[in-house]
GROMACS .gro file of C-alpha atoms in nm:
model
  446
    1MET     CA    1  13.819  10.679  11.898
    2SER     CA    2  13.505  10.881  11.814
    3VAL     CA    3  13.727  11.156  11.670
    4VAL     CA    4  13.892  10.903  11.439
    5ALA     CA    5  13.551  10.770  11.335
    6PHE     CA    6  13.422  11.122  11.269
    7LEU     CA    7  13.725  11.210  11.055
    8LEU     CA    8  13.682  10.884  10.861
    9CYS     CA    9  13.321  10.982  10.791
   10ILE     CA   10  13.431  11.322  10.661
   11LEU     CA   11  13.692  11.156  10.439
   12VAL     CA   12  13.447  10.900  10.298
   13ILE     CA   13  13.179  11.166  10.241
   14THR     CA   14  13.429  11.384  10.054
   15VAL     CA   15  13.553  11.100   9.831
   16THR     CA   16  13.193  10.989   9.766
   17ALA     CA   17  13.089  11.341   9.667
   18ILE     CA   18  13.385  11.368   9.428
   19TYR     CA   19  13.306  11.037   9.258
   20LEU     CA   20  12.936  11.121   9.230
   21TYR     CA   21  13.026  11.460   9.080
   22ARG     CA   22  13.241  11.277   8.824
   23LYS     CA   23  12.931  11.071   8.739
   24LEU     CA   24  13.061  10.730   8.841
   25ASN     CA   25  12.789  10.469   8.888
   26PRO     CA   26  12.607  10.599   9.199
   27GLN     CA   27  12.491  10.256   9.317
   28GLY     CA   28  12.847  10.125   9.321
   29VAL     CA   29  12.994  10.438   9.480
   30LEU     CA   30  12.736  10.462   9.759
   31MET     CA   31  12.735  10.091   9.840
   32LEU     CA   32  13.114  10.068   9.848
   33ALA     CA   33  13.136  10.380  10.066
   34GLY     CA   34  12.878  10.235  10.303
   35LEU     CA   35  13.058   9.901  10.327
   36VAL     CA   36  13.388  10.080  10.395
   37MET     CA   37  13.230  10.269  10.685
   38LEU     CA   38  13.062   9.955  10.818
   39THR     CA   39  13.397   9.778  10.808
   40PHE     CA   40  13.572  10.058  10.999
   41ALA     CA   41  13.289  10.058  11.254
   42LEU     CA   42  13.362   9.690  11.322
   43ILE     CA   43  13.736   9.751  11.345
   44LEU     CA   44  13.699  10.052  11.575
   45ASN     CA   45  13.404   9.895  11.762
   46VAL     CA   46  13.208  10.222  11.752
   47GLN     CA   47  12.846  10.134  11.673
   48PRO     CA   48  12.882   9.830  11.448
   49ILE     CA   49  12.570   9.731  11.256
   50ILE     CA   50  12.528   9.356  11.234
   51PRO     CA   51  12.262   9.155  11.046
   52ASP     CA   52  11.956   9.021  11.224
   53LYS     CA   53  12.080   8.667  11.162
   54SER     CA   54  12.457   8.639  11.179
   55THR     CA   55  12.638   8.405  10.940
   56GLY     CA   56  12.909   8.340  11.196
   57SER     CA   57  13.168   8.529  10.990
   58VAL     CA   58  13.236   8.904  11.014
   59VAL     CA   59  13.313   8.922  10.641
   60PHE     CA   60  12.991   8.749  10.539
   61ASP     CA   61  12.794   8.949  10.795
   62LEU     CA   62  12.877   9.266  10.602
   63VAL     CA   63  12.732   9.113  10.286
   64LYS     CA   64  12.436   8.987  10.490
   65VAL     CA   65  12.358   9.349  10.584
   66VAL     CA   66  12.330   9.427  10.211
   67GLU     CA   67  12.100   9.127  10.160
   68GLU     CA   68  11.872   9.229  10.448
   69THR     CA   69  11.863   9.586  10.319
   70PHE     CA   70  11.748   9.459   9.979
   71ILE     CA   71  11.481   9.239  10.138
   72GLY     CA   72  11.362   9.518  10.367
   73ASN     CA   73  11.331   9.769  10.083
   74LEU     CA   74  11.156   9.525   9.851
   75SER     CA   75  10.902   9.434  10.116
   76ARG     CA   76  10.838   9.797  10.207
   77ALA     CA   77  10.881  10.082   9.960
   78GLY     CA   78  11.052   9.880   9.686
   79LEU     CA   79  10.742   9.695   9.569
   80MET     CA   80  10.535  10.012   9.584
   81ILE     CA   81  10.789  10.209   9.380
   82MET     CA   82  10.822   9.931   9.122
   83THR     CA   83  10.444   9.901   9.093
   84ILE     CA   84  10.398  10.274   9.039
   85GLY     CA   85  10.687  10.279   8.791
   86GLY     CA   86  10.527   9.994   8.598
   87TYR     CA   87  10.190  10.168   8.605
   88VAL     CA   88  10.341  10.492   8.469
   89ALA     CA   89  10.504  10.293   8.185
   90PHE     CA   90  10.171  10.122   8.114
   91MET     CA   91   9.986  10.456   8.107
   92ASN     CA   92  10.236  10.588   7.854
   93HIS     CA   93  10.209  10.273   7.643
   94ILE     CA   94   9.829  10.280   7.614
   95LYS     CA   95   9.840  10.661   7.560
   96ALA     CA   96   9.624  10.731   7.866
   97THR     CA   97   9.876  11.000   7.961
   98ASN     CA   98   9.818  11.172   7.626
   99ALA     CA   99   9.444  11.163   7.687
  100LEU     CA  100   9.490  11.321   8.030
  101VAL     CA  101   9.704  11.599   7.885
  102HIS     CA  102   9.453  11.660   7.604
  103ILE     CA  103   9.158  11.687   7.845
  104SER     CA  104   9.350  11.907   8.088
  105MET     CA  105   9.466  12.164   7.836
  106LYS     CA  106   9.131  12.338   7.787
  107PRO     CA  107   9.045  12.413   8.151
  108LEU     CA  108   9.411  12.482   8.230
  109GLY     CA  109   9.485  12.675   7.911
  110PHE     CA  110   9.527  12.995   8.115
  111PHE     CA  111   9.840  12.849   8.273
  112ARG     CA  112  10.011  12.808   7.934
  113ARG     CA  113  10.102  13.176   7.966
  114TYR     CA  114  10.211  13.129   8.328
  115PRO     CA  115  10.367  12.782   8.349
  116TYR     CA  116  10.569  12.861   8.663
  117LEU     CA  117  10.254  12.966   8.842
  118ALA     CA  118  10.097  12.631   8.752
  119ALA     CA  119  10.403  12.451   8.885
  120THR     CA  120  10.406  12.652   9.208
  121VAL     CA  121  10.036  12.587   9.280
  122THR     CA  122  10.121  12.215   9.277
  123ILE     CA  123  10.307  12.255   9.608
  124PRO     CA  124  10.013  12.334   9.842
  125ILE     CA  125   9.783  12.095   9.653
  126GLY     CA  126  10.037  11.817   9.698
  127GLN     CA  127  10.077  11.900  10.067
  128LEU     CA  128   9.703  11.853  10.117
  129LEU     CA  129   9.722  11.518   9.938
  130PHE     CA  130  10.014  11.424  10.164
  131ILE     CA  131   9.764  11.390  10.449
  132THR     CA  132   9.586  11.105  10.270
  133THR     CA  133   9.903  10.950  10.122
  134PRO     CA  134  10.161  10.959  10.404
  135SER     CA  135  10.449  10.808  10.203
  136ALA     CA  136  10.672  11.076  10.047
  137ALA     CA  137  10.797  10.845   9.772
  138GLY     CA  138  10.447  10.709   9.714
  139LEU     CA  139  10.287  11.051   9.679
  140GLY     CA  140  10.574  11.174   9.462
  141LEU     CA  141  10.529  10.886   9.219
  142LEU     CA  142  10.152  10.923   9.214
  143LEU     CA  143  10.198  11.290   9.121
  144VAL     CA  144  10.446  11.187   8.851
  145ALA     CA  145  10.176  10.961   8.707
  146SER     CA  146   9.901  11.223   8.722
  147VAL     CA  147  10.020  11.584   8.763
  148TYR     CA  148  10.363  11.564   8.597
  149PRO     CA  149  10.240  11.506   8.238
  150VAL     CA  150   9.992  11.793   8.274
  151LEU     CA  151  10.267  12.030   8.389
  152ILE     CA  152  10.486  11.922   8.097
  153GLY     CA  153  10.192  11.982   7.864
  154LEU     CA  154  10.162  12.336   8.002
  155GLY     CA  155  10.523  12.406   7.907
  156VAL     CA  156  10.699  12.333   8.236
  157SER     CA  157  11.045  12.175   8.215
  158ARG     CA  158  11.101  11.829   8.361
  159LEU     CA  159  11.325  11.948   8.643
  160THR     CA  160  11.083  12.223   8.740
  161ALA     CA  161  10.789  11.980   8.744
  162LEU     CA  162  10.981  11.730   8.956
  163SER     CA  163  11.113  11.997   9.194
  164VAL     CA  164  10.764  12.116   9.289
  165ILE     CA  165  10.647  11.754   9.325
  166ALA     CA  166  10.933  11.698   9.570
  167ALA     CA  167  10.841  12.022   9.750
  168ALA     CA  168  10.487  11.889   9.796
  169THR     CA  169  10.632  11.628  10.037
  170LEU     CA  170  10.830  11.869  10.255
  171PHE     CA  171  10.619  11.862  10.567
  172ASP     CA  172  10.552  11.519  10.716
  173GLN     CA  173  10.209  11.500  10.879
  174THR     CA  174  10.214  11.202  11.111
  175ASN     CA  175   9.905  11.298  11.311
  176VAL     CA  176   9.614  11.516  11.200
  177ALA     CA  177   9.550  11.670  11.544
  178TYR     CA  178   9.921  11.749  11.586
  179PHE     CA  179   9.932  11.886  11.231
  180ILE     CA  180   9.635  12.122  11.282
  181THR     CA  181   9.725  12.235  11.634
  182HIS     CA  182  10.102  12.274  11.614
  183GLN     CA  183  10.234  12.229  11.259
  184LEU     CA  184   9.986  12.439  11.064
  185PRO     CA  185  10.076  12.779  11.218
  186LEU     CA  186  10.438  12.721  11.113
  187VAL     CA  187  10.371  12.532  10.789
  188ILE     CA  188  10.145  12.798  10.633
  189PRO     CA  189  10.396  13.089  10.631
  190THR     CA  190  10.683  12.854  10.546
  191THR     CA  191  10.485  12.712  10.252
  192LEU     CA  192  10.434  13.064  10.116
  193VAL     CA  193  10.810  13.119  10.134
  194VAL     CA  194  10.874  12.780   9.971
  195MET     CA  195  10.636  12.863   9.686
  196THR     CA  196  10.798  13.202   9.626
  197LEU     CA  197  11.154  13.068   9.631
  198PHE     CA  198  11.073  12.770   9.407
  199TYR     CA  199  10.895  12.998   9.159
  200PHE     CA  200  11.194  13.228   9.108
  201ASN     CA  201  11.456  12.954   9.144
  202ASN     CA  202  11.298  12.731   8.877
  203ARG     CA  203  11.246  13.022   8.639
  204TYR     CA  204  11.609  13.125   8.678
  205PHE     CA  205  11.751  12.778   8.616
  206ASP     CA  206  11.521  12.709   8.320
  207LYS     CA  207  11.628  13.033   8.153
  208LYS     CA  208  11.990  12.944   8.220
  209GLU     CA  209  11.949  12.600   8.064
  210ALA     CA  210  11.752  12.738   7.769
  211ALA     CA  211  12.040  12.974   7.698
  212ARG     CA  212  12.268  12.672   7.659
  213GLN     CA  213  12.030  12.524   7.401
  214SER     CA  214  12.039  12.194   7.588
  215THR     CA  215  11.784  11.969   7.420
  216GLU     CA  216  11.888  11.673   7.635
  217ASN     CA  217  11.733  11.808   7.953
  218HIS     CA  218  11.414  11.939   7.797
  219GLU     CA  219  11.298  11.710   7.522
  220THR     CA  220  11.399  11.354   7.602
  221ALA     CA  221  11.111  11.140   7.731
  222GLU     CA  222  10.882  11.439   7.787
  223VAL     CA  223  10.513  11.430   7.708
  224PRO     CA  224  10.455  11.623   7.383
  225GLN     CA  225  10.315  11.967   7.447
  226THR     CA  226  10.019  11.918   7.219
  227SER     CA  227   9.644  11.922   7.247
  228THR     CA  228   9.593  11.688   6.950
  229GLN     CA  229   9.331  11.432   7.042
  230PRO     CA  230   9.487  11.086   7.085
  231ASP     CA  231   9.344  10.787   6.901
  232ILE     CA  232   9.188  10.636   7.215
  233PRO     CA  233   8.864  10.711   7.402
  234LEU     CA  234   8.905  11.020   7.619
  235ILE     CA  235   8.769  10.828   7.917
  236PHE     CA  236   9.121  10.679   7.934
  237ALA     CA  237   9.224  11.015   8.083
  238MET     CA  238   9.083  10.905   8.418
  239LEU     CA  239   9.325  10.611   8.444
  240PRO     CA  240   9.645  10.801   8.538
  241VAL     CA  241   9.463  10.976   8.824
  242LEU     CA  242   9.258  10.672   8.934
  243PRO     CA  243   9.508  10.543   9.198
  244LEU     CA  244   9.532  10.887   9.359
  245ALA     CA  245   9.154  10.924   9.355
  246LEU     CA  246   9.111  10.585   9.521
  247LEU     CA  247   9.355  10.671   9.799
  248ILE     CA  248   9.172  10.997   9.866
  249ILE     CA  249   8.823  10.845   9.858
  250PHE     CA  250   8.913  10.555  10.087
  251SER     CA  251   9.135  10.757  10.320
  252PRO     CA  252   9.029  10.732  10.686
  253TYR     CA  253   9.069  11.112  10.706
  254VAL     CA  254   8.796  11.159  10.445
  255GLY     CA  255   8.567  10.927  10.640
  256LEU     CA  256   8.326  10.826  10.365
  257PHE     CA  257   8.308  10.463  10.476
  258GLN     CA  258   8.229  10.318  10.817
  259PRO     CA  259   8.398  10.098  10.910
  260PRO     CA  260   8.688  10.247  10.713
  261ILE     CA  261   8.843  10.055  10.423
  262ALA     CA  262   9.221  10.016  10.455
  263LEU     CA  263   9.374  10.079  10.113
  264ASN     CA  264   9.747  10.119  10.061
  265THR     CA  265   9.928  10.261   9.760
  266THR     CA  266  10.035   9.928   9.609
  267THR     CA  267   9.683   9.784   9.629
  268ALA     CA  268   9.540  10.099   9.469
  269MET     CA  269   9.793  10.076   9.187
  270LEU     CA  270   9.723   9.708   9.117
  271PHE     CA  271   9.347   9.761   9.126
  272SER     CA  272   9.386  10.052   8.882
  273LEU     CA  273   9.603   9.832   8.661
  274PHE     CA  274   9.333   9.566   8.635
  275VAL     CA  275   9.069   9.831   8.561
  276SER     CA  276   9.298   9.971   8.291
  277LEU     CA  277   9.334   9.627   8.135
  278VAL     CA  278   8.955   9.603   8.109
  279PHE     CA  279   8.951   9.944   7.937
  280VAL     CA  280   9.220   9.836   7.692
  281GLY     CA  281   9.049   9.503   7.618
  282CYS     CA  282   8.714   9.672   7.554
  283HIS     CA  283   8.881   9.925   7.326
  284ILE     CA  284   9.092   9.700   7.102
  285HIS     CA  285   8.878   9.380   7.121
  286ASN     CA  286   9.188   9.162   7.094
  287ILE     CA  287   9.305   8.942   7.382
  288ARG     CA  288   9.655   8.893   7.239
  289LYS     CA  289   9.716   9.267   7.195
  290THR     CA  290   9.573   9.335   7.539
  291PHE     CA  291   9.823   9.106   7.707
  292ASP     CA  292  10.102   9.240   7.485
  293ALA     CA  293  10.020   9.585   7.623
  294PHE     CA  294  10.030   9.435   7.973
  295SER     CA  295  10.397   9.345   7.921
  296SER     CA  296  10.485   9.715   7.933
  297PHE     CA  297  10.389   9.712   8.301
  298TRP     CA  298  10.643   9.439   8.381
  299LYS     CA  299  10.911   9.611   8.176
  300GLY     CA  300  10.842   9.933   8.364
  301MET     CA  301  10.877   9.752   8.696
  302GLY     CA  302  11.209   9.603   8.586
  303ASN     CA  303  11.345   9.938   8.471
  304VAL     CA  304  11.250  10.101   8.801
  305PHE     CA  305  11.414   9.818   8.996
  306GLY     CA  306  11.739   9.854   8.805
  307SER     CA  307  11.756  10.233   8.825
  308VAL     CA  308  11.563  10.334   9.135
  309VAL     CA  309  11.530  10.053   9.390
  310THR     CA  310  11.896   9.954   9.363
  311LEU     CA  311  11.996  10.318   9.421
  312ILE     CA  312  11.770  10.339   9.726
  313VAL     CA  313  11.931  10.022   9.866
  314ALA     CA  314  12.281  10.159   9.801
  315SER     CA  315  12.181  10.487   9.967
  316GLU     CA  316  12.056  10.303  10.274
  317ILE     CA  317  12.386  10.111  10.301
  318PHE     CA  318  12.565  10.447  10.288
  319SER     CA  319  12.334  10.581  10.559
  320LYS     CA  320  12.395  10.272  10.776
  321GLY     CA  321  12.768  10.334  10.740
  322LEU     CA  322  12.734  10.692  10.868
  323ILE     CA  323  12.525  10.572  11.162
  324SER     CA  324  12.765  10.287  11.245
  325LEU     CA  325  13.058  10.528  11.273
  326GLY     CA  326  12.855  10.756  11.501
  327PHE     CA  327  12.859  11.049  11.261
  328ILE     CA  328  12.532  11.204  11.378
  329ASP     CA  329  12.608  11.139  11.745
  330SER     CA  330  12.940  11.318  11.701
  331LEU     CA  331  12.769  11.618  11.544
  332VAL     CA  332  12.527  11.634  11.836
  333ASP     CA  333  12.807  11.603  12.090
  334TYR     CA  334  13.018  11.876  11.932
  335SER     CA  335  12.724  12.114  11.894
  336THR     CA  336  12.634  12.089  12.264
  337HIS     CA  337  12.985  12.187  12.372
  338ILE     CA  338  13.033  12.508  12.178
  339GLY     CA  339  12.892  12.737  12.445
  340LEU     CA  340  12.580  12.866  12.269
  341SER     CA  341  12.254  12.968  12.435
  342GLY     CA  342  11.964  12.727  12.447
  343ILE     CA  343  11.770  12.873  12.153
  344ALA     CA  344  12.091  12.905  11.951
  345ILE     CA  345  12.167  12.537  12.015
  346ALA     CA  346  11.812  12.448  11.906
  347ALA     CA  347  11.862  12.648  11.584
  348VAL     CA  348  12.196  12.477  11.527
  349PHE     CA  349  12.029  12.139  11.580
  350ALA     CA  350  11.770  12.223  11.315
  351LEU     CA  351  12.044  12.310  11.067
  352ILE     CA  352  12.241  11.997  11.156
  353ILE     CA  353  11.934  11.778  11.105
  354PHE     CA  354  11.869  11.947  10.770
  355CYS     CA  355  12.227  11.875  10.657
  356ALA     CA  356  12.224  11.523  10.803
  357ALA     CA  357  11.903  11.441  10.613
  358MET     CA  358  12.071  11.565  10.293
  359LEU     CA  359  12.369  11.337  10.358
  360MET     CA  360  12.175  11.032  10.465
  361GLY     CA  361  11.875  11.061  10.236
  362SER     CA  362  11.643  10.994  10.530
  363GLY     CA  363  11.463  11.246  10.743
  364ASN     CA  364  11.373  10.983  11.003
  365ALA     CA  365  11.731  10.861  11.047
  366ALA     CA  366  11.853  11.217  11.102
  367PHE     CA  367  11.568  11.321  11.331
  368PHE     CA  368  11.565  11.015  11.557
  369SER     CA  369  11.936  11.058  11.628
  370PHE     CA  370  11.843  11.369  11.825
  371GLY     CA  371  11.526  11.232  11.985
  372PRO     CA  372  11.662  11.135  12.329
  373LEU     CA  373  11.816  11.481  12.378
  374LEU     CA  374  11.511  11.691  12.299
  375PRO     CA  375  11.304  11.667  12.623
  376GLY     CA  376  11.602  11.771  12.834
  377ILE     CA  377  11.694  12.063  12.609
  378ALA     CA  378  11.332  12.180  12.595
  379GLY     CA  379  11.319  12.175  12.976
  380GLN     CA  380  11.635  12.388  12.998
  381LEU     CA  381  11.479  12.639  12.757
  382GLY     CA  382  11.155  12.647  12.953
  383MET     CA  383  10.942  12.551  12.653
  384PRO     CA  384  10.710  12.260  12.573
  385ALA     CA  385  10.884  11.969  12.405
  386TYR     CA  386  10.676  12.006  12.088
  387SER     CA  387  10.812  12.360  12.038
  388LEU     CA  388  11.157  12.210  11.995
  389VAL     CA  389  11.048  11.891  11.818
  390LEU     CA  390  10.845  12.078  11.557
  391PRO     CA  391  11.120  12.273  11.374
  392LEU     CA  392  11.357  11.976  11.395
  393GLN     CA  393  11.099  11.741  11.245
  394LEU     CA  394  11.025  11.981  10.959
  395SER     CA  395  11.397  12.042  10.906
  396ALA     CA  396  11.447  11.669  10.855
  397SER     CA  397  11.174  11.640  10.590
  398MET     CA  398  11.305  11.952  10.412
  399GLY     CA  399  11.660  11.816  10.408
  400ARG     CA  400  11.528  11.493  10.256
  401ALA     CA  401  11.395  11.686   9.954
  402ALA     CA  402  11.744  11.825   9.889
  403SER     CA  403  11.920  11.488   9.906
  404PRO     CA  404  12.023  11.313   9.583
  405ILE     CA  405  12.000  10.977   9.763
  406ALA     CA  406  11.658  11.025   9.927
  407GLY     CA  407  11.392  10.775   9.824
  408ILE     CA  408  11.151  11.045   9.700
  409ILE     CA  409  11.418  11.215   9.486
  410VAL     CA  410  11.559  10.892   9.346
  411ALA     CA  411  11.213  10.754   9.270
  412ILE     CA  412  11.059  11.049   9.086
  413ALA     CA  413  11.384  11.131   8.903
  414GLY     CA  414  11.426  10.769   8.796
  415VAL     CA  415  11.073  10.735   8.660
  416ALA     CA  416  11.097  11.068   8.477
  417GLY     CA  417  11.444  10.990   8.340
  418VAL     CA  418  11.646  11.273   8.495
  419SER     CA  419  11.947  11.276   8.725
  420PRO     CA  420  11.860  11.274   9.098
  421ILE     CA  421  12.173  11.483   9.156
  422GLU     CA  422  12.047  11.752   8.917
  423LEU     CA  423  11.706  11.747   9.085
  424ALA     CA  424  11.861  11.777   9.432
  425LYS     CA  425  12.077  12.066   9.311
  426ARG     CA  426  11.764  12.237   9.176
  427ASN     CA  427  11.597  12.207   9.518
  428THR     CA  428  11.890  12.301   9.741
  429LEU     CA  429  11.891  12.682   9.720
  430PRO     CA  430  11.518  12.739   9.780
  431LEU     CA  431  11.519  12.484  10.062
  432ILE     CA  432  11.815  12.650  10.234
  433GLY     CA  433  11.627  12.979  10.222
  434SER     CA  434  11.312  12.808  10.350
  435ILE     CA  435  11.483  12.636  10.643
  436LEU     CA  436  11.646  12.963  10.751
  437PHE     CA  437  11.305  13.133  10.743
  438LEU     CA  438  11.143  12.845  10.934
  439ILE     CA  439  11.404  12.860  11.212
  440ALA     CA  440  11.391  13.238  11.243
  441TYR     CA  441  11.010  13.259  11.231
  442HIS     CA  442  10.959  12.977  11.481
  443PHE     CA  443  11.199  13.098  11.747
  444ILE     CA  444  11.103  13.465  11.708
  445THR     CA  445  10.734  13.388  11.753
  446LEU     CA  446  10.777  13.153  12.050
   0.00000   0.00000   0.00000
């Protein structure tokens, strides 16, 4: 029965990829594909996913899964993504983004001649910020609000700017001690490879697109590459970076406050929004116009819900369908019966997790499918468990950055107005090269 389920997964994945390539509505395609797989999981009784509170009907239970997925996303990342999307729209409306670009151009003028260098430097800077902002989608959107307009002002294309922002979230850092002791020796050389590959990959694709004279991908909704002073006080330039600054200052890892102040991304965004309203009110001295400007925040939230949050929900339904049919479990089972050596199996696992994260849009879902097997395999190889866990964990987060349905990719692409599929395609080649280097370097230096 597992063979039938696995073949059904392959069939659904193939049809889904074809329809997405033909640019059918991705929310509809992914949600329908996920519901089809959930239905077959019930029929075949493989690993059926049922709602927390059953309706008493199998048919309605499938719809209930969609409802609970919506509620779960809205209560977790959904509200955060919508808040950041609204804040970005508000920053554009009050021209704070223009002020930030204007102020940044003088100290960063050197990078106008080397825009790809500026984009590449964003990767290690973003990885350091990832320690204080542990949500990939949250950090990505914060960088879209603050770093993205500066990169565009320096002459970087939208896809290049977004690709390096996504690359800044490659390496999940769940624990500082674990990160410094075990991850850092592997992350540092891999980051250098990532930076090199992204530099040449982005330059190649931008030249290729420029040759086609495609104005659609380079001019629409971009921040004007101008240093003309906007007609607002330049102190407004601090507003786009204020949420990120707050999260860094009040991070427990920075340790400026004892006892520490717990500040999450949504709270930082809302606080920054209220500060921004005070700035706007003091500038225009008109209550009506101040609240009219405030409406851009709500419109931005609504646009992000319709384009980003719904796609994340549909992607999660698709991921649940793959899990319910035992797709990942089947990959694990087949890979352990092909007669490879222990290290070879570990390398294969890393590649499988990378590909599974691309398919499912979730590094955690892919990684945790292998979790129960890792201690036993590590014991057979005669190595500490972390030596096997480490490359698999990093493989999962790298695969996420190459997935067109991952929350980070969908979120930053949606706010910037580009296709998540095009962004994932831009990231795929350098990430494949990076994961191959990571696997080889790790197991050679064991």
